[in-house]
Amino acid sequence: METISIVLASRPEGMPGREHFRIEETDLPEPEENQITLRVLFLSLDPYMRGRMSDAKSYAKPVPVGGVMEGEAVCEVLQSRSEWFKSGEIVRAMTGWCTYAVVDAANVRHVDTHGAPTSTALGVLGMPGFTAYGGMKVIGRPKRKETVAVAAASGPVGSLVGQLAMRAGARAVGIAGGKDKCDYVKSELGFDAVVDHRSPTFSSELASACADGIDVYFENVGGYVWDEVLPLLNVYARVPVCGLIAQYNGPGGSASDRLPANMSAILRRSLHLRGFINTEFLETHYHTFQKEIGPLVARGEIKYREDVVEGLENAPEAFIAMLSGGNFGKLLVRVARNG
Ligand SMILES: NC(=O)c1ccc[n+]([C@@H]2O[C@H](COP(=O)([O-])OP(=O)(O)OC[C@H]3O[C@@H](n4cnc5c(N)ncnc54)[C@H](OP(=O)(O)O)[C@@H]3O)[C@@H](O)[C@H]2O)c1
């Protein structure tokens, strides 16, 4: 049997292009004892993958040039040499960007989405949803009547951050790019206010939407959005620093070196900025996340949106577009249909 993979052809400087990816066909090995063969159904495309394309020092190893792009997928078990999995079961695993994979059973997890579609195991009930949950529970800790602001508000992390804020009785202010995303955040997700960061009057619109200042800013983007948020942060504001997508392809959209202004604000307003990677909360919060959020998603009380691209060969373009807001909802690639 053959597998088709997308490999890293070369390391990009700045924004990646199609030329940094290559499609390869290789023979799939037979599974050994305690390994299973998977057919990829949905592949998750996530902003962190931009970091794996670079060899700059980070919290995780880079993908080697010529290596298969890293990624998590929802898959069907085709063949199992493990007592824990049976053929036909739906699981999730770090298969990488490919059509079929042979993986160690120890690294595979059963999918339990409480009746919600299995694709949610990569979005609102998967790593991005858990990131929102962990960052809000441990660092954001929203209280009644507080103002919580979040950018990339229509995406899988931001949309759950805002909904968790509202469930805690706080006001949710979303920041998103363009009218369609802003309409969705306000009308479908029910945020109290939304501001378009592409608007020429973004700064004054954000200030009016956050008339009482910001108590929790869940940082997803950095760049010029952070520049506009900083003056609005209240004394003792909490800032879970989750992602800086505006800076992943270079220095970001900030007009100047903000370090002196940042340090001064942190000191004068006693700000609490705390970076995190979701895995640090796995042991303490993953079980409660599944138990608490799974049924809410299945009952439609927590909303989510998916942006599904058809065919593995279209993954590079979709991924590149996401880095400048081309996705609308959790970005997934449908690699194959179940059954
Ligand atoms: N720390 C962790 O463990 C962890 C885990 C998962 C994700 N993250 C981070 O969380 C953030 C959100 O992830 P996600 O999966 O939910 O992504 P997402 O919202 O599906 O996609 C990224 C969004 O970022 C926005 N964006 C892109 N460039 C921007 C810019 N220059 N300025 C402002 N906004 C920009 C775009 O939305 P608009 O068009 O609305 O601007 C884009 O759709 C990312 O930074 C990601 O790296 C961190």
Coordinates of C-alpha atoms and ligand atoms in Angstrom, one line a residue:
M1 CA 0.0 0.0 0.0
E2 CA 1.2 3.5 -0.7
T3 CA 0.8 6.7 1.3
I4 CA 0.9 10.2 -0.1
S5 CA 2.6 12.8 2.2
I6 CA 3.3 16.5 2.2
V7 CA 6.9 17.1 3.2
L8 CA 8.9 20.3 4.1
A9 CA 10.8 21.0 0.9
S10 CA 12.8 24.0 2.3
R11 CA 12.7 26.4 5.3
P12 CA 10.8 29.6 4.6
E13 CA 12.1 33.1 5.5
G14 CA 9.0 35.2 6.2
M15 CA 5.6 34.0 4.8
P16 CA 5.8 30.4 3.5
G17 CA 4.9 29.7 -0.2
R18 CA 3.8 26.6 -2.1
E19 CA 7.5 26.0 -3.0
H20 CA 8.3 25.2 0.6
F21 CA 6.2 22.0 0.4
R22 CA 6.5 18.9 -1.8
I23 CA 4.1 15.9 -2.4
E24 CA 5.7 12.5 -2.1
E25 CA 4.4 8.9 -2.6
T26 CA 6.1 6.2 -0.5
D27 CA 5.4 2.6 0.4
L28 CA 3.6 2.1 3.7
P29 CA 5.4 -0.4 6.0
E30 CA 3.6 -3.3 7.6
P31 CA 2.6 -2.6 11.2
E32 CA 4.8 -4.3 13.8
E33 CA 3.7 -5.7 17.2
N34 CA 1.8 -2.8 19.1
Q35 CA 1.5 -0.7 16.0
I36 CA -1.6 0.1 13.9
T37 CA -2.3 1.3 10.4
L38 CA -4.5 4.3 10.0
R39 CA -6.4 5.9 7.2
V40 CA -6.5 9.7 7.7
L41 CA -10.0 11.2 7.5
F42 CA -9.5 14.7 8.8
L43 CA -6.1 16.5 9.1
S44 CA -5.9 19.5 11.4
L45 CA -4.0 22.6 10.2
D46 CA -2.8 24.8 13.0
P47 CA -0.8 28.0 13.4
Y48 CA 1.9 26.2 15.4
M49 CA 3.0 24.4 12.3
R50 CA 4.7 27.6 11.1
G51 CA 7.0 27.2 14.0
R52 CA 7.9 23.6 13.1
M53 CA 9.0 24.8 9.6
S54 CA 11.7 26.9 11.2
D55 CA 14.8 25.7 13.0
A56 CA 14.8 28.6 15.5
K57 CA 15.1 27.3 19.1
S58 CA 11.6 26.6 20.4
Y59 CA 9.6 24.4 22.8
A60 CA 9.4 21.6 20.2
K61 CA 11.7 20.2 17.6
P62 CA 11.5 21.4 14.0
V63 CA 10.4 19.2 11.1
P64 CA 13.6 18.3 9.3
V65 CA 13.9 19.4 5.7
G66 CA 12.5 16.5 3.6
G67 CA 10.4 15.3 6.6
V68 CA 6.6 14.9 6.7
M69 CA 4.8 18.0 8.0
E70 CA 3.7 17.4 11.6
G71 CA 0.0 17.3 12.3
E72 CA -2.8 15.6 14.2
A73 CA -5.6 13.7 12.5
V74 CA -8.8 11.9 13.1
C75 CA -8.4 8.5 11.5
E76 CA -10.0 5.1 10.9
V77 CA -8.1 2.0 12.1
L78 CA -7.4 -0.2 9.1
Q79 CA -5.3 -2.8 10.7
S80 CA -4.4 -3.3 14.4
R81 CA -1.6 -5.2 16.0
S82 CA -2.5 -3.8 19.4
E83 CA -5.1 -5.2 21.9
W84 CA -6.4 -1.7 22.5
F85 CA -7.6 -0.9 19.0
K86 CA -9.9 -2.7 16.6
S87 CA -10.1 -2.1 12.8
G88 CA -12.9 0.3 12.0
E89 CA -12.5 2.4 15.2
I90 CA -12.1 6.1 15.0
V91 CA -9.1 7.5 16.7
R92 CA -6.8 10.5 16.7
A93 CA -3.0 10.5 16.3
M94 CA -0.1 12.6 15.2
T95 CA 0.1 11.1 11.7
G96 CA 1.5 14.1 10.0
W97 CA 0.2 15.4 6.6
C98 CA -0.5 12.1 4.8
T99 CA -3.2 9.7 3.6
Y100 CA -2.1 6.6 5.5
A101 CA 0.3 6.1 8.5
V102 CA 1.6 3.3 10.6
V103 CA 2.0 4.5 14.2
D104 CA 2.7 3.1 17.7
A105 CA -0.5 2.3 19.5
A106 CA 0.8 4.0 22.6
N107 CA 0.5 7.4 20.8
V108 CA -3.1 6.8 19.6
R109 CA -6.2 8.0 21.5
H110 CA -9.8 6.9 21.1
V111 CA -12.1 9.7 20.0
D112 CA -15.0 10.5 22.4
T113 CA -16.9 13.6 21.3
H114 CA -20.1 12.8 23.4
G115 CA -22.1 12.5 20.1
A116 CA -20.7 15.7 18.4
P117 CA -19.1 15.0 15.0
T118 CA -15.7 13.3 15.3
S119 CA -14.0 16.2 13.5
T120 CA -14.5 18.3 16.7
A121 CA -11.8 16.1 18.3
L122 CA -9.4 18.4 16.4
G123 CA -11.1 21.7 17.2
V124 CA -13.4 22.7 19.9
L125 CA -13.1 19.4 21.7
G126 CA -9.4 18.9 20.7
M127 CA -6.1 20.7 21.2
P128 CA -7.4 24.3 20.4
G129 CA -10.4 24.0 22.6
F130 CA -8.3 22.6 25.4
T131 CA -5.9 25.5 25.0
A132 CA -8.8 28.0 25.4
Y133 CA -10.0 26.1 28.5
G134 CA -6.7 25.7 30.2
G135 CA -5.6 29.3 29.5
M136 CA -8.9 30.7 30.9
K137 CA -9.1 28.4 33.9
V138 CA -5.5 28.8 35.1
I139 CA -4.5 32.3 33.9
G140 CA -7.6 34.3 32.7
R141 CA -9.9 33.4 35.5
P142 CA -12.8 35.7 34.4
K143 CA -15.2 37.0 36.9
R144 CA -18.7 38.4 36.7
K145 CA -19.0 41.8 35.0
E146 CA -15.4 41.8 34.0
T147 CA -14.4 42.5 30.3
V148 CA -12.6 39.8 28.5
A149 CA -11.1 40.6 25.1
V150 CA -9.8 38.0 22.6
A151 CA -8.5 38.3 19.0
A152 CA -8.8 35.6 16.3
A153 CA -12.3 35.4 17.8
S154 CA -14.0 33.3 15.1
G155 CA -11.2 30.6 15.3
P156 CA -11.3 27.5 17.5
V157 CA -9.3 29.0 20.4
G158 CA -10.8 32.5 20.4
S159 CA -14.4 31.4 19.9
L160 CA -14.3 29.2 23.0
V161 CA -12.4 31.8 25.1
G162 CA -15.3 34.3 24.5
Q163 CA -18.0 31.7 25.2
L164 CA -16.2 30.6 28.5
A165 CA -16.0 34.3 29.5
M166 CA -19.8 34.7 29.0
R167 CA -20.5 31.5 30.9
A168 CA -18.6 33.0 33.8
G169 CA -20.8 36.2 33.6
A170 CA -18.1 38.4 32.0
R171 CA -18.5 40.6 28.9
A172 CA -16.9 39.1 25.9
V173 CA -15.3 41.5 23.3
G174 CA -14.1 39.8 20.1
I175 CA -11.6 41.1 17.6
A176 CA -11.7 39.6 14.2
G177 CA -10.8 40.3 10.6
G178 CA -13.5 41.4 8.2
K179 CA -17.3 41.8 8.3
D180 CA -18.3 38.1 7.8
K181 CA -16.2 37.0 10.8
C182 CA -17.4 39.9 12.9
D183 CA -21.0 39.2 12.1
Y184 CA -20.5 35.6 13.1
V185 CA -18.8 36.4 16.4
K186 CA -21.6 38.8 17.4
S187 CA -24.7 37.1 16.0
E188 CA -23.9 33.4 16.1
L189 CA -21.5 33.2 19.1
G190 CA -23.3 36.0 20.9
F191 CA -20.3 38.0 22.0
D192 CA -21.3 41.3 23.7
A193 CA -19.2 43.3 21.2
V194 CA -16.9 42.7 18.3
V195 CA -14.3 44.9 16.6
D196 CA -12.8 44.5 13.1
H197 CA -9.0 44.8 13.4
R198 CA -8.9 45.7 9.6
S199 CA -11.0 48.8 10.2
P200 CA -9.2 52.2 9.8
T201 CA -10.8 53.2 13.1
F202 CA -9.9 50.0 14.9
S203 CA -8.3 51.8 17.8
S204 CA -11.2 54.1 18.7
E205 CA -13.8 51.2 18.1
L206 CA -11.9 49.0 20.5
A207 CA -11.7 51.7 23.1
S208 CA -15.5 52.2 22.9
A209 CA -16.2 48.4 23.0
C210 CA -14.1 48.2 26.2
A211 CA -15.4 51.4 27.9
D212 CA -14.6 50.0 31.3
G213 CA -11.1 48.8 30.2
I214 CA -10.0 45.2 29.8
D215 CA -9.6 42.8 32.7
V216 CA -8.6 39.7 30.8
Y217 CA -6.9 39.9 27.4
F218 CA -6.4 36.4 25.9
E219 CA -3.5 37.0 23.6
N220 CA -3.7 35.1 20.3
V221 CA -2.1 37.4 17.8
G222 CA 0.4 40.0 19.1
G223 CA 1.5 42.7 16.5
Y224 CA -0.5 45.9 16.2
V225 CA -3.6 44.4 17.9
W226 CA -1.5 44.1 21.1
D227 CA -0.4 47.8 20.7
E228 CA -4.1 48.9 20.8
V229 CA -5.0 46.6 23.6
L230 CA -2.2 47.6 26.0
P231 CA -3.4 51.1 26.9
L232 CA -6.9 49.6 27.7
L233 CA -5.7 47.0 30.2
N234 CA -7.0 47.6 33.8
V235 CA -4.9 47.4 36.9
Y236 CA -4.3 43.7 37.7
A237 CA -5.4 42.6 34.2
R238 CA -4.5 39.0 33.4
V239 CA -3.0 38.2 30.0
P240 CA -2.8 34.5 29.0
V241 CA -0.1 34.7 26.3
C242 CA -1.3 31.9 24.0
G243 CA -0.2 32.8 20.5
L244 CA 1.5 35.6 18.4
I245 CA 0.4 34.7 14.9
A246 CA 1.0 38.3 13.6
Q247 CA 4.7 37.6 14.4
Y248 CA 5.2 34.0 13.1
N249 CA 6.4 35.2 9.7
G250 CA 8.7 38.0 10.9
P251 CA 8.7 40.9 13.3
G252 CA 5.0 41.5 13.0
G253 CA 2.8 44.5 12.3
S254 CA 4.0 46.7 15.2
A255 CA 5.2 50.2 14.2
S256 CA 8.0 50.4 16.8
D257 CA 9.9 48.7 19.5
R258 CA 7.3 48.5 22.3
L259 CA 9.5 47.0 25.0
P260 CA 9.8 50.2 27.1
A261 CA 6.0 50.9 26.8
N262 CA 5.2 47.2 27.6
M263 CA 7.5 47.1 30.7
S264 CA 6.2 50.4 32.0
A265 CA 2.6 49.3 31.7
I266 CA 3.3 46.0 33.4
L267 CA 4.9 47.8 36.3
R268 CA 2.4 50.7 36.7
R269 CA -0.7 48.6 36.2
S270 CA 0.5 45.5 38.0
L271 CA -0.3 43.4 34.9
H272 CA -0.1 39.6 35.0
L273 CA 1.3 38.3 31.6
R274 CA 1.8 34.6 31.6
G275 CA 2.8 32.5 28.5
F276 CA 1.8 28.9 28.3
I277 CA 1.7 25.8 26.0
N278 CA -1.5 23.8 26.4
T279 CA 0.3 20.6 27.3
E280 CA 1.3 22.0 30.7
F281 CA -2.4 21.7 31.7
L282 CA -3.0 18.1 30.4
E283 CA -2.6 16.3 33.7
T284 CA -4.5 18.8 35.7
H285 CA -7.3 19.9 33.4
Y286 CA -7.8 17.6 30.4
H287 CA -10.3 15.3 32.1
T288 CA -12.5 18.1 33.4
F289 CA -12.3 19.8 30.0
Q290 CA -13.7 16.7 28.3
K291 CA -16.3 16.2 30.9
E292 CA -17.5 19.8 31.1
I293 CA -17.2 21.0 27.5
G294 CA -18.0 17.8 25.6
P295 CA -21.7 17.6 26.5
L296 CA -22.1 21.4 26.0
V297 CA -20.8 21.1 22.5
A298 CA -22.9 18.0 21.7
R299 CA -26.0 19.8 23.0
G300 CA -25.2 22.9 20.9
E301 CA -24.8 25.1 24.0
I302 CA -21.2 25.8 22.9
K303 CA -21.0 26.8 19.3
Y304 CA -18.1 26.2 16.9
R305 CA -17.4 26.6 13.2
E306 CA -15.3 24.4 10.9
D307 CA -13.6 25.4 7.6
V308 CA -13.1 22.1 5.7
V309 CA -10.8 22.0 2.7
E310 CA -11.2 19.0 0.4
G311 CA -8.1 16.9 -0.5
L312 CA -4.6 16.5 1.1
E313 CA -3.0 18.2 -2.0
N314 CA -4.8 21.5 -1.0
A315 CA -3.3 21.5 2.5
P316 CA -0.3 23.8 1.8
E317 CA -2.4 26.6 0.2
A318 CA -5.0 26.4 3.0
F319 CA -2.3 26.5 5.6
I320 CA -0.5 29.5 4.0
A321 CA -3.9 31.4 3.8
M322 CA -4.6 30.8 7.5
L323 CA -1.5 32.6 8.4
S324 CA -3.1 35.8 7.2
G325 CA -6.7 35.1 8.2
G326 CA -7.9 33.1 5.1
N327 CA -9.7 30.5 7.2
F328 CA -13.1 31.0 8.8
G329 CA -13.4 28.6 11.7
K330 CA -11.3 25.6 12.6
L331 CA -9.2 24.7 9.6
L332 CA -9.5 21.0 8.6
V333 CA -8.5 19.0 5.5
R334 CA -10.8 16.2 4.6
V335 CA -8.4 13.6 3.4
A336 CA -10.8 10.7 3.0
R337 CA -14.4 10.0 3.8
N338 CA -15.4 7.4 6.4
G339 CA -16.7 4.1 5.0
Ligands
LIG1 N1 -0.1 28.1 23.5 C1 -0.7 27.0 22.9 O1 -0.6 25.9 23.5 C2 -1.5 27.2 21.7 C3 -2.3 26.1 21.2 C4 -3.1 26.3 20.1 C5 -3.1 27.6 19.4 N2 -2.3 28.6 19.9 C6 -2.3 29.9 19.3 O2 -3.6 30.5 19.4 C7 -3.8 31.3 18.3 C8 -5.2 31.0 17.7 O3 -5.1 29.7 17.1 P1 -6.3 29.0 16.3 O4 -6.0 27.6 16.1 O5 -7.6 29.4 17.0 O6 -6.2 29.9 15.0 P2 -7.4 30.4 14.0 O7 -8.1 31.5 14.7 O8 -8.1 29.3 13.3 O9 -6.5 31.1 12.8 C9 -5.6 32.1 13.0 C10 -6.3 33.4 12.9 O10 -5.4 34.5 13.4 C11 -5.8 35.7 12.8 N3 -4.7 36.4 12.3 C12 -3.8 36.0 11.4 N4 -2.8 37.0 11.2 C13 -3.2 38.0 12.0 C14 -2.6 39.3 12.2 N5 -1.5 39.7 11.6 N6 -3.2 40.1 13.1 C15 -4.3 39.7 13.8 N7 -4.9 38.5 13.6 C16 -4.4 37.7 12.7 C17 -6.8 35.4 11.7 O11 -8.1 35.7 12.1 P3 -8.8 37.1 11.8 O12 -9.0 37.1 10.3 O13 -10.1 37.1 12.6 O14 -7.8 38.1 12.2 C18 -6.7 33.9 11.5 O15 -7.9 33.3 11.0 C19 -2.6 31.2 17.4 O16 -1.7 32.2 17.6 C20 -2.0 29.9 17.8 O17 -0.6 29.8 17.5 C21 -1.5 28.4 21.0

